[in-house]
mmCIF file with all atom_site columns, C-alpha atoms in Angstrom:
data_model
loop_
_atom_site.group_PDB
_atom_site.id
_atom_site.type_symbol
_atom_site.label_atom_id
_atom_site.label_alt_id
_atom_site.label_comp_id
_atom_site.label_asym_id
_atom_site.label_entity_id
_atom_site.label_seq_id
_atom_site.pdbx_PDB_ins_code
_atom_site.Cartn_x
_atom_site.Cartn_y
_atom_site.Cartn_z
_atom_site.occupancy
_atom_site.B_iso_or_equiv
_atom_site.pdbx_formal_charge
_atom_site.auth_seq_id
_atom_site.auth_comp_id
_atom_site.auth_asym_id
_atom_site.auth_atom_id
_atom_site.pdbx_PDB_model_num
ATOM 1   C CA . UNK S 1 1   ? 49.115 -26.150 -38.914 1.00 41.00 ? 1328 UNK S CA 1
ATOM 2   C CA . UNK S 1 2   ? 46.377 -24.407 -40.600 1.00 48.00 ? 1329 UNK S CA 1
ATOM 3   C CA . UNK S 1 3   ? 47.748 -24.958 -43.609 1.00 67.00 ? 1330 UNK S CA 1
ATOM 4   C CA . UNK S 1 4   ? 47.726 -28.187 -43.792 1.00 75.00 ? 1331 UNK S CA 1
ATOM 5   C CA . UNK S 1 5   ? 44.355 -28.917 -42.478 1.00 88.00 ? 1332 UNK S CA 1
ATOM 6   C CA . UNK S 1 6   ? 42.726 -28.936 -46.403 1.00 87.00 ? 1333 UNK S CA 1
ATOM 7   C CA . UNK S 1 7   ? 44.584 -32.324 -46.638 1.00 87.00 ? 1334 UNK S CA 1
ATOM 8   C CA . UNK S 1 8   ? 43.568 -33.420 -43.353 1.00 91.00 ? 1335 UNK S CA 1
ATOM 9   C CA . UNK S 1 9   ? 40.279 -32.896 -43.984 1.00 92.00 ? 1336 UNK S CA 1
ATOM 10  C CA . UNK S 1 10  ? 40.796 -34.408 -47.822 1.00 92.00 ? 1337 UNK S CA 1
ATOM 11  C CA . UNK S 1 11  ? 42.016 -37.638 -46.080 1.00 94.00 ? 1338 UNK S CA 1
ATOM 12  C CA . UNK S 1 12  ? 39.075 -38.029 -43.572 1.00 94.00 ? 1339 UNK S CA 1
ATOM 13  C CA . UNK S 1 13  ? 36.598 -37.733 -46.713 1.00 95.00 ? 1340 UNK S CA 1
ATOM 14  C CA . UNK S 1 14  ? 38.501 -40.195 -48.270 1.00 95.00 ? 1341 UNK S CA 1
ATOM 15  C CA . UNK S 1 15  ? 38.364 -42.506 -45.669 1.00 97.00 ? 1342 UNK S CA 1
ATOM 16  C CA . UNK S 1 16  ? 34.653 -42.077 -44.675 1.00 97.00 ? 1343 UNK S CA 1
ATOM 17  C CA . UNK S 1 17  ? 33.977 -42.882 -48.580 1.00 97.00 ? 1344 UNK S CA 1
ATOM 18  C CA . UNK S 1 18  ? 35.718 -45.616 -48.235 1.00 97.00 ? 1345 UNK S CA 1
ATOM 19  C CA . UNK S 1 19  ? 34.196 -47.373 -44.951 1.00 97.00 ? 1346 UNK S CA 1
ATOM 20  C CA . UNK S 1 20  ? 31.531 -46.098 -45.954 1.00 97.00 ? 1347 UNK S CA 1
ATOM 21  C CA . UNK S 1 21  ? 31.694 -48.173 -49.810 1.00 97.00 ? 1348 UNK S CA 1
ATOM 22  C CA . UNK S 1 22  ? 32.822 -50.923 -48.003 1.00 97.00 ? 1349 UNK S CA 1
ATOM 23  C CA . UNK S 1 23  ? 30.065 -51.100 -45.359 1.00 97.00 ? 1350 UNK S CA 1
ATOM 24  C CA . UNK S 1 24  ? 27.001 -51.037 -47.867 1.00 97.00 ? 1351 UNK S CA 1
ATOM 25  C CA . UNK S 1 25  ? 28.794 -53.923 -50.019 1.00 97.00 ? 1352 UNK S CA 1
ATOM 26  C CA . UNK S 1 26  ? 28.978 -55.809 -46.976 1.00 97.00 ? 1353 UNK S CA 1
ATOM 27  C CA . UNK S 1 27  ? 25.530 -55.355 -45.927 1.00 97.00 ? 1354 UNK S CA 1
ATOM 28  C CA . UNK S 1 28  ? 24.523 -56.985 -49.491 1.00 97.00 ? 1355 UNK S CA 1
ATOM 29  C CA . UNK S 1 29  ? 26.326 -59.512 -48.847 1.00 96.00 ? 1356 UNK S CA 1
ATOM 30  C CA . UNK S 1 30  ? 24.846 -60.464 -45.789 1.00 96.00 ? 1357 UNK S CA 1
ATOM 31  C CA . UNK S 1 31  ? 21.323 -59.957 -47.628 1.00 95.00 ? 1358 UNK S CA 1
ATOM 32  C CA . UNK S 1 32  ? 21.733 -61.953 -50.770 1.00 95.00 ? 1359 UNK S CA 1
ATOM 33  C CA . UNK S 1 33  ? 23.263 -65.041 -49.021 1.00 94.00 ? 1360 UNK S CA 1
ATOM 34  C CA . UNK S 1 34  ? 21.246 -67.987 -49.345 1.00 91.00 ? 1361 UNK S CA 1
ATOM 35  C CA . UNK S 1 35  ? 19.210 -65.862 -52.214 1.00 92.00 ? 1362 UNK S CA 1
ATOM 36  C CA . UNK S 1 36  ? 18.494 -67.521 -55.734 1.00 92.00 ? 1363 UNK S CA 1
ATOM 37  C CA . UNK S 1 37  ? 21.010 -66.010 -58.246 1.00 91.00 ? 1364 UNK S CA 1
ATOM 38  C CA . UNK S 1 38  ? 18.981 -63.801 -60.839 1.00 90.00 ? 1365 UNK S CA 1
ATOM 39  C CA . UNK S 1 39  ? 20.930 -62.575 -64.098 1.00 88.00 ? 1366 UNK S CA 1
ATOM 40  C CA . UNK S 1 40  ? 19.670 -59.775 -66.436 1.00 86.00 ? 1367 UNK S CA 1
ATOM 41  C CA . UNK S 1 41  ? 20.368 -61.399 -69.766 1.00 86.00 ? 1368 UNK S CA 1
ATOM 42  C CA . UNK S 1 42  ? 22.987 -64.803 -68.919 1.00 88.00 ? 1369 UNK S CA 1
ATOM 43  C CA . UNK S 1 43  ? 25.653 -65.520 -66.292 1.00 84.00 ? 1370 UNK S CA 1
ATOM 44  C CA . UNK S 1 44  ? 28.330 -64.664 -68.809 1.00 88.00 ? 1371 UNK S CA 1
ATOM 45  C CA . UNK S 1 45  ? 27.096 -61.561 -70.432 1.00 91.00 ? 1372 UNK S CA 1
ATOM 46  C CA . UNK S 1 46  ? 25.986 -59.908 -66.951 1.00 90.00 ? 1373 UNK S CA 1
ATOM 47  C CA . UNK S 1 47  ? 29.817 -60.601 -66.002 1.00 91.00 ? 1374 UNK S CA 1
ATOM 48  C CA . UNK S 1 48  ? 31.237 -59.289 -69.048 1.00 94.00 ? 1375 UNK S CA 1
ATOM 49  C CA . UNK S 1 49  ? 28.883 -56.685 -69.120 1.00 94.00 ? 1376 UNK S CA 1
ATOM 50  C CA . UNK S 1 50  ? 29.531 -54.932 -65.568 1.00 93.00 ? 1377 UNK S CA 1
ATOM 51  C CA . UNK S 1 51  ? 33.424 -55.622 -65.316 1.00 95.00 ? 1378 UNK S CA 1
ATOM 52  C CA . UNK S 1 52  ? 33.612 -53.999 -68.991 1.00 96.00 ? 1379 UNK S CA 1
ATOM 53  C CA . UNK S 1 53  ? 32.226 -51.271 -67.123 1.00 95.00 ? 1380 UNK S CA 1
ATOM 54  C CA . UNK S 1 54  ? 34.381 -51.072 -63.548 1.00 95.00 ? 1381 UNK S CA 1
ATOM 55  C CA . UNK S 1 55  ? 37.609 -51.729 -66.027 1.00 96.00 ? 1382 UNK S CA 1
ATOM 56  C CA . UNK S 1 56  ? 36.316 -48.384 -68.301 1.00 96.00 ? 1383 UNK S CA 1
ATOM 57  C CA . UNK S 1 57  ? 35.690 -46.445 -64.618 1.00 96.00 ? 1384 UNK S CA 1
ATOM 58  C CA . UNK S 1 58  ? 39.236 -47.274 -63.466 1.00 96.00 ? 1385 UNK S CA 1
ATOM 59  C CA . UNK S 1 59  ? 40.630 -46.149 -66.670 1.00 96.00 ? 1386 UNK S CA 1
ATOM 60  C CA . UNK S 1 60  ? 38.256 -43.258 -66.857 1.00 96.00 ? 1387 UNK S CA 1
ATOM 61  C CA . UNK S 1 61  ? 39.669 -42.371 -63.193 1.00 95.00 ? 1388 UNK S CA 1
ATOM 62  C CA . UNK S 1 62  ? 43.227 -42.644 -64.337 1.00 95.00 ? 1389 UNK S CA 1
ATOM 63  C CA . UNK S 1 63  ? 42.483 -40.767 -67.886 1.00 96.00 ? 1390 UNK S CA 1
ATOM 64  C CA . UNK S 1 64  ? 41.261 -37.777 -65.738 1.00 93.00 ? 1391 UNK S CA 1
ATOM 65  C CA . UNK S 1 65  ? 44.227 -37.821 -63.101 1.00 89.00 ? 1392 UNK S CA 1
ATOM 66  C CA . UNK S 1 66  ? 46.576 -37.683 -66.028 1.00 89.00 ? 1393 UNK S CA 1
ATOM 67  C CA . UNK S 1 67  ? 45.007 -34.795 -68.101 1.00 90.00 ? 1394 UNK S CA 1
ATOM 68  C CA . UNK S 1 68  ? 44.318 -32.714 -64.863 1.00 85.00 ? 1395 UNK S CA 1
ATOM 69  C CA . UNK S 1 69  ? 48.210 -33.492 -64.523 1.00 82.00 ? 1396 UNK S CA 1
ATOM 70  C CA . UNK S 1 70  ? 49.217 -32.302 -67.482 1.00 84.00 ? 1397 UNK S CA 1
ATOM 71  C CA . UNK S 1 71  ? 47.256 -29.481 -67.778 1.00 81.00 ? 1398 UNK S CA 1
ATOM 72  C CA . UNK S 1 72  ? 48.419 -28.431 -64.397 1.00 74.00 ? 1399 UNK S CA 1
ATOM 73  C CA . UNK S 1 73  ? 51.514 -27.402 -65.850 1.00 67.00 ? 1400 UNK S CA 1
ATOM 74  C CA . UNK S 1 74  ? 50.524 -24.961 -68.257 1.00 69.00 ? 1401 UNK S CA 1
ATOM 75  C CA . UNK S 1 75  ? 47.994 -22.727 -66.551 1.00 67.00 ? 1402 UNK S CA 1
ATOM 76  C CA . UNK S 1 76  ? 49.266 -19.752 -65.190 1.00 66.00 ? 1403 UNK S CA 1
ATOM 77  C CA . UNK S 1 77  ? 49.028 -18.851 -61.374 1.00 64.00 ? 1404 UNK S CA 1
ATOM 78  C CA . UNK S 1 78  ? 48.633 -22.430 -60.331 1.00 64.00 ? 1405 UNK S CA 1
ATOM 79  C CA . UNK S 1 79  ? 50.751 -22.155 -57.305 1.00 64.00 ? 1406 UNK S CA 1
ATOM 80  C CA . UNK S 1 80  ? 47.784 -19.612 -56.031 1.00 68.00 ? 1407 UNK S CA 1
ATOM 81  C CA . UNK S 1 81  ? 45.480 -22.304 -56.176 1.00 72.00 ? 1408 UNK S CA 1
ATOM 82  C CA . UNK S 1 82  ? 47.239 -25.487 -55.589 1.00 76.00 ? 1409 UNK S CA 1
ATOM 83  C CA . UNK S 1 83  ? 45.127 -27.013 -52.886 1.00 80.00 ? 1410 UNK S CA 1
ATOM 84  C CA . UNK S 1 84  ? 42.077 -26.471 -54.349 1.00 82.00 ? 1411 UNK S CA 1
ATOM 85  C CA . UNK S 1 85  ? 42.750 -28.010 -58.055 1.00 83.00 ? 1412 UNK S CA 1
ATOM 86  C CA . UNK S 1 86  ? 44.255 -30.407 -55.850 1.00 85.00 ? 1413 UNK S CA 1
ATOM 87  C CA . UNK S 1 87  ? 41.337 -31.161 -53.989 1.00 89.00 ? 1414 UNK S CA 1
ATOM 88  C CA . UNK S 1 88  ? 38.876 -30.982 -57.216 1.00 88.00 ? 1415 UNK S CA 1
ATOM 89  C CA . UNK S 1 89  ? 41.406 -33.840 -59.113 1.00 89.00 ? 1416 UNK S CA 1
ATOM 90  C CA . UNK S 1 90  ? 41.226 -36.171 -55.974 1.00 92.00 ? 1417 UNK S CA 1
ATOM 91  C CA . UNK S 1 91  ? 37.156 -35.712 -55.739 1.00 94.00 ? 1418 UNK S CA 1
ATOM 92  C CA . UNK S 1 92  ? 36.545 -36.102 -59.115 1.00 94.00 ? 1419 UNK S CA 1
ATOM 93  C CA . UNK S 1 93  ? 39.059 -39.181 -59.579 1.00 93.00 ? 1420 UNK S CA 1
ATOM 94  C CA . UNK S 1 94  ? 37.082 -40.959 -56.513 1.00 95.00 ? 1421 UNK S CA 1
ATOM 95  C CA . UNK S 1 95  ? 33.213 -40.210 -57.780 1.00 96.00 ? 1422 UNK S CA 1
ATOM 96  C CA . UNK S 1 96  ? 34.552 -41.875 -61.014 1.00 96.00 ? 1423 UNK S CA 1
ATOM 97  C CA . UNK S 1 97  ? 35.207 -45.102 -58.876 1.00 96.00 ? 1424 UNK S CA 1
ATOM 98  C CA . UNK S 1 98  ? 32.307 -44.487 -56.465 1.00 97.00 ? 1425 UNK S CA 1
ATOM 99  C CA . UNK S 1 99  ? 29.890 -44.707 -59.228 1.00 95.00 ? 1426 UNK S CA 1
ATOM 100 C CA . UNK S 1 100 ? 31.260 -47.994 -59.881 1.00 95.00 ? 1427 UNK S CA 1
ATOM 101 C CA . UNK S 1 101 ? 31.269 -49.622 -57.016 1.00 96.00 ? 1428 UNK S CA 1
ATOM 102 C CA . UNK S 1 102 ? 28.048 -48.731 -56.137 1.00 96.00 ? 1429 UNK S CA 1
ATOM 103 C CA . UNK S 1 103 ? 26.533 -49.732 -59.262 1.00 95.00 ? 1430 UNK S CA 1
ATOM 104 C CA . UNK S 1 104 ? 27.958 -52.778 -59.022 1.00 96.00 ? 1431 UNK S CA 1
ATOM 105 C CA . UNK S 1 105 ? 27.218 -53.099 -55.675 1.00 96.00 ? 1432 UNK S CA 1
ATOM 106 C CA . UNK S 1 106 ? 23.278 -52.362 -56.276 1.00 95.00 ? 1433 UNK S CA 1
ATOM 107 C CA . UNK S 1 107 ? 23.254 -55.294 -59.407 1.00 94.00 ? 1434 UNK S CA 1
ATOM 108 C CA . UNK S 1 108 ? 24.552 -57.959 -56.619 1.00 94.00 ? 1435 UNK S CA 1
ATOM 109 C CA . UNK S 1 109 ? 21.799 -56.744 -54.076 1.00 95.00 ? 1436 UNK S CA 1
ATOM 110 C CA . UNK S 1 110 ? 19.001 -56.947 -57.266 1.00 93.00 ? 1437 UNK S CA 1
ATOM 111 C CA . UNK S 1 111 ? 20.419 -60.552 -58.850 1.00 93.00 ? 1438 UNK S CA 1
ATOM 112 C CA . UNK S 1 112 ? 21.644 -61.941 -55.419 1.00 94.00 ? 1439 UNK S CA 1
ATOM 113 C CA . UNK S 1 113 ? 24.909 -62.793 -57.572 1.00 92.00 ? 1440 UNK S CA 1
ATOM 114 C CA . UNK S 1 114 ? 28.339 -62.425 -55.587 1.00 93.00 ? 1441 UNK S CA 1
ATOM 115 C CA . UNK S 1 115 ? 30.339 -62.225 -58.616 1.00 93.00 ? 1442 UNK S CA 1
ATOM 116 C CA . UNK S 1 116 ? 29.702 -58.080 -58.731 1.00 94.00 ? 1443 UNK S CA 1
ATOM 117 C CA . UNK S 1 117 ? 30.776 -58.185 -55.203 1.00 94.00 ? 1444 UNK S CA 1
ATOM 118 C CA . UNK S 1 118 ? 34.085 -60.043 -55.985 1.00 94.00 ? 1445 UNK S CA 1
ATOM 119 C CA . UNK S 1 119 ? 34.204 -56.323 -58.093 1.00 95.00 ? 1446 UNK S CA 1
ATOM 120 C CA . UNK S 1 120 ? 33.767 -54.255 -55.626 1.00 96.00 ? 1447 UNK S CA 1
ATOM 121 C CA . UNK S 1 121 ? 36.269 -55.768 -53.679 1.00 95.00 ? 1448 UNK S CA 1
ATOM 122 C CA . UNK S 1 122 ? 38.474 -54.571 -56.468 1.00 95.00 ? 1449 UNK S CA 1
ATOM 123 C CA . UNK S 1 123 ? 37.124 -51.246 -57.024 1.00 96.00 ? 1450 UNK S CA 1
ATOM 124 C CA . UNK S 1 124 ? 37.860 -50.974 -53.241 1.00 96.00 ? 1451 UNK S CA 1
ATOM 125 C CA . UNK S 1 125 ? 41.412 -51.726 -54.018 1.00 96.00 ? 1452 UNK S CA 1
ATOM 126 C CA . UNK S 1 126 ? 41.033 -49.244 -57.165 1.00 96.00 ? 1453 UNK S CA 1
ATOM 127 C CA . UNK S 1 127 ? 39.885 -46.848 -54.969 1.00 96.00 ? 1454 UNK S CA 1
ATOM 128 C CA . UNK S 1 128 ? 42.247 -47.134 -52.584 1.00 96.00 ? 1455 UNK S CA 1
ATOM 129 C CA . UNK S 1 129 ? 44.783 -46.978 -55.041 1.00 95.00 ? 1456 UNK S CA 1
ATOM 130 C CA . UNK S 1 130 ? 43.986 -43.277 -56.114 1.00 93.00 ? 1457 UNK S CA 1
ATOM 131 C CA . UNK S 1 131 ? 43.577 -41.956 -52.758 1.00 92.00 ? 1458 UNK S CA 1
ATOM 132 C CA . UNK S 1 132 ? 45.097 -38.681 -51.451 1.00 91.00 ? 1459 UNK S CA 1
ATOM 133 C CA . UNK S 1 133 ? 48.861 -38.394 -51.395 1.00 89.00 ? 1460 UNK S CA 1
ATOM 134 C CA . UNK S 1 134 ? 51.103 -36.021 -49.720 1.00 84.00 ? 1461 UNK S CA 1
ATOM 135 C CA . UNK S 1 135 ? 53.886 -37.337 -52.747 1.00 84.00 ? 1462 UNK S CA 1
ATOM 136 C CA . UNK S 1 136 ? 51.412 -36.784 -55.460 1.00 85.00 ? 1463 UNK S CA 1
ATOM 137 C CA . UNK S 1 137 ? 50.815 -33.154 -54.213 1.00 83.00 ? 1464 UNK S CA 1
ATOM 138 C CA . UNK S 1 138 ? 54.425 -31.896 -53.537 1.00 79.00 ? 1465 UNK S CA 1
ATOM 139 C CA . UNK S 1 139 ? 55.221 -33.535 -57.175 1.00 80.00 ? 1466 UNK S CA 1
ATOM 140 C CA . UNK S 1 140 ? 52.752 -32.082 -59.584 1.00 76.00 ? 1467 UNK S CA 1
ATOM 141 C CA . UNK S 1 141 ? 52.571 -28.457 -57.676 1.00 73.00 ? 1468 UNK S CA 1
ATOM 142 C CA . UNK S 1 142 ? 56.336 -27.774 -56.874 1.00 70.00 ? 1469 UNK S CA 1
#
């Protein structure tokens, strides 16, 4: 029981991120409705510009997961401390994607533009996509 309470606890983290993502984006949307759209430079470029950037955070995200992976494997003693690199992949992985979604986020609540928020709604997805696994544990530590 007590040892598996670190992933417990790892999931409810998760979660609370999550609802917690997912609650502020809604807010904005609820705020900017109705709201004259403002754009930075254009309607294009301020598109391009911020999913360039969610696209490099997912792959950032994933780049990370992998090495930590890899590396994994080569360290000595990593059985000793399994949960805890564990742990440090899965936070580190998800403030990668946080960062994005609350960036974009914040440019939909200053331009009043929706299209960030059709974003986060895949960041959310991104995010959800990375979360904590029982799987990915027993896999890269056994």
């Amino acid at each position: 029981m007590a040892s598996n309470r670190w992933y417990s606890r790892l999931q409810t983290v998760f979660y609370a991120v999550l609802l917690a993502q997912l609650i502020f984006a809604v807010v904005v949307w609820f705020l900017i409705r109705g709201q004259p759209v403002r754009y930075f430079v254009d309607a294009d470029t301020d598109i391009y510009v911020v999913t360039g950037y969610a696209v490099c955070m997912v792959g950032g995200a994933w780049f990370i997961d992998q090495f930590r992976a890899r590396t994994m494997t080569r360290q000595k003693g990593v059985r000793n401390r399994a949960t805890s690199s564990y742990r440090a992949t899965v936070y580190i992985r998800l403030a990668i994607l946080v960062s994005a979604t609350l960036l974009l986020t914040m440019i939909a609540l200053l331009t009043a533009n929706f299209e960030p928020l059709a974003l986060v709604v895949l960041m959310l997805a991104a995010f959800y996509w990375f979360r904590p696994r029982a799987g990915e544990f027993a896999e890269r530590y056994s």
